[in-house]
Short mmCIF file of C-alpha atoms in Angstrom, two decimals:
data_model
loop_
_atom_site.label_atom_id
_atom_site.label_comp_id
_atom_site.label_asym_id
_atom_site.label_seq_id
_atom_site.Cartn_x
_atom_site.Cartn_y
_atom_site.Cartn_z
CA MET A 1 88.79 -73.19 69.00
CA LYS A 2 85.13 -72.39 68.46
CA PRO A 3 83.59 -73.69 65.22
CA LYS A 4 82.39 -70.22 64.19
CA ARG A 5 85.87 -68.72 64.61
CA LEU A 6 87.46 -71.61 62.69
CA ARG A 7 84.95 -71.14 59.87
CA ASN A 8 85.75 -67.41 59.69
CA ILE A 9 89.49 -68.10 59.56
CA LEU A 10 89.03 -70.64 56.77
CA LEU A 11 86.80 -68.27 54.79
CA LEU A 12 89.30 -65.42 55.15
CA SER A 13 92.17 -67.69 54.09
CA ALA A 14 90.27 -68.85 51.00
CA PHE A 15 89.32 -65.29 50.09
CA CYS A 16 92.94 -64.09 50.37
CA TRP A 17 94.17 -67.01 48.27
CA LEU A 18 91.76 -66.11 45.48
CA LEU A 19 92.87 -62.48 45.48
CA LEU A 20 96.61 -63.07 45.45
CA PRO A 21 97.90 -63.67 41.92
CA SER A 22 101.16 -65.02 43.31
CA ALA A 23 99.24 -67.84 44.98
CA ARG A 24 97.89 -69.08 41.63
CA ALA A 25 99.86 -70.99 39.01
CA GLN A 26 101.82 -68.80 36.62
CA TYR A 27 102.84 -70.00 33.18
CA ARG A 28 105.63 -68.42 31.15
CA LEU A 29 105.10 -68.34 27.38
CA THR A 30 108.10 -67.69 25.15
CA GLY A 31 108.76 -68.02 21.46
CA VAL A 32 109.93 -66.48 18.20
CA VAL A 33 107.70 -65.17 15.41
CA GLN A 34 109.14 -65.46 11.90
CA ASP A 35 107.87 -65.00 8.36
CA ASN A 36 107.87 -67.74 5.70
CA GLU A 37 111.52 -67.01 4.90
CA GLY A 38 112.65 -67.32 8.53
CA GLN A 39 113.05 -63.59 9.11
CA PRO A 40 111.94 -62.25 12.51
CA LEU A 41 108.74 -60.21 12.64
CA ILE A 42 109.44 -57.10 14.68
CA GLY A 43 106.48 -55.65 16.59
CA ALA A 44 104.05 -58.51 15.99
CA SER A 45 101.28 -58.76 18.59
CA VAL A 46 101.13 -62.02 20.52
CA TYR A 47 98.25 -62.59 22.93
CA ILE A 48 95.88 -65.16 24.36
CA GLN A 49 92.51 -64.96 22.64
CA SER A 50 89.67 -63.48 24.73
CA THR A 51 92.08 -62.09 27.34
CA LEU A 52 94.17 -58.96 27.81
CA GLU A 53 97.33 -61.02 28.31
CA GLY A 54 100.04 -60.64 25.72
CA THR A 55 102.98 -58.66 24.38
CA THR A 56 104.79 -57.64 21.18
CA THR A 57 107.88 -59.16 19.63
CA ASP A 58 111.32 -57.56 19.94
CA THR A 59 113.87 -56.88 17.18
CA ALA A 60 114.72 -60.60 16.98
CA GLY A 61 111.05 -61.62 16.80
CA ARG A 62 111.15 -62.99 20.36
CA PHE A 63 108.32 -62.69 22.85
CA ALA A 64 107.82 -63.69 26.48
CA PHE A 65 105.02 -63.12 28.97
CA SER A 66 103.45 -64.70 32.01
CA THR A 67 99.84 -65.82 32.19
CA GLN A 68 97.43 -67.47 34.55
CA ALA A 69 95.26 -68.81 31.74
CA THR A 70 94.44 -72.48 32.18
CA GLY A 71 92.90 -75.12 30.01
CA ARG A 72 92.94 -75.06 26.26
CA GLN A 73 93.69 -71.53 24.98
CA THR A 74 94.37 -70.03 21.56
CA LEU A 75 97.52 -67.99 21.03
CA VAL A 76 96.90 -65.22 18.48
CA ILE A 77 99.69 -63.59 16.48
CA SER A 78 98.94 -60.55 14.34
CA TYR A 79 101.23 -58.41 12.23
CA MET A 80 100.66 -55.47 9.93
CA GLY A 81 103.36 -54.93 7.38
#
């Protein structure tokens, strides 16, 4: 195989890998948000700071979402009520 063609194939493969989210590591975050008395907080926002990744809690205060965030991140929980 010619070096130029091999280089093009490698570049295309790398480019496709960067564009495909399924090719990158996915992390699943789950948990329960409760108040000081142990009661679930319904509709609390849970997200990773400085990203658009997150969700809201259900009627039992549970949340779950997938993220590709890596390194040290801050999980933010906010609730109005």
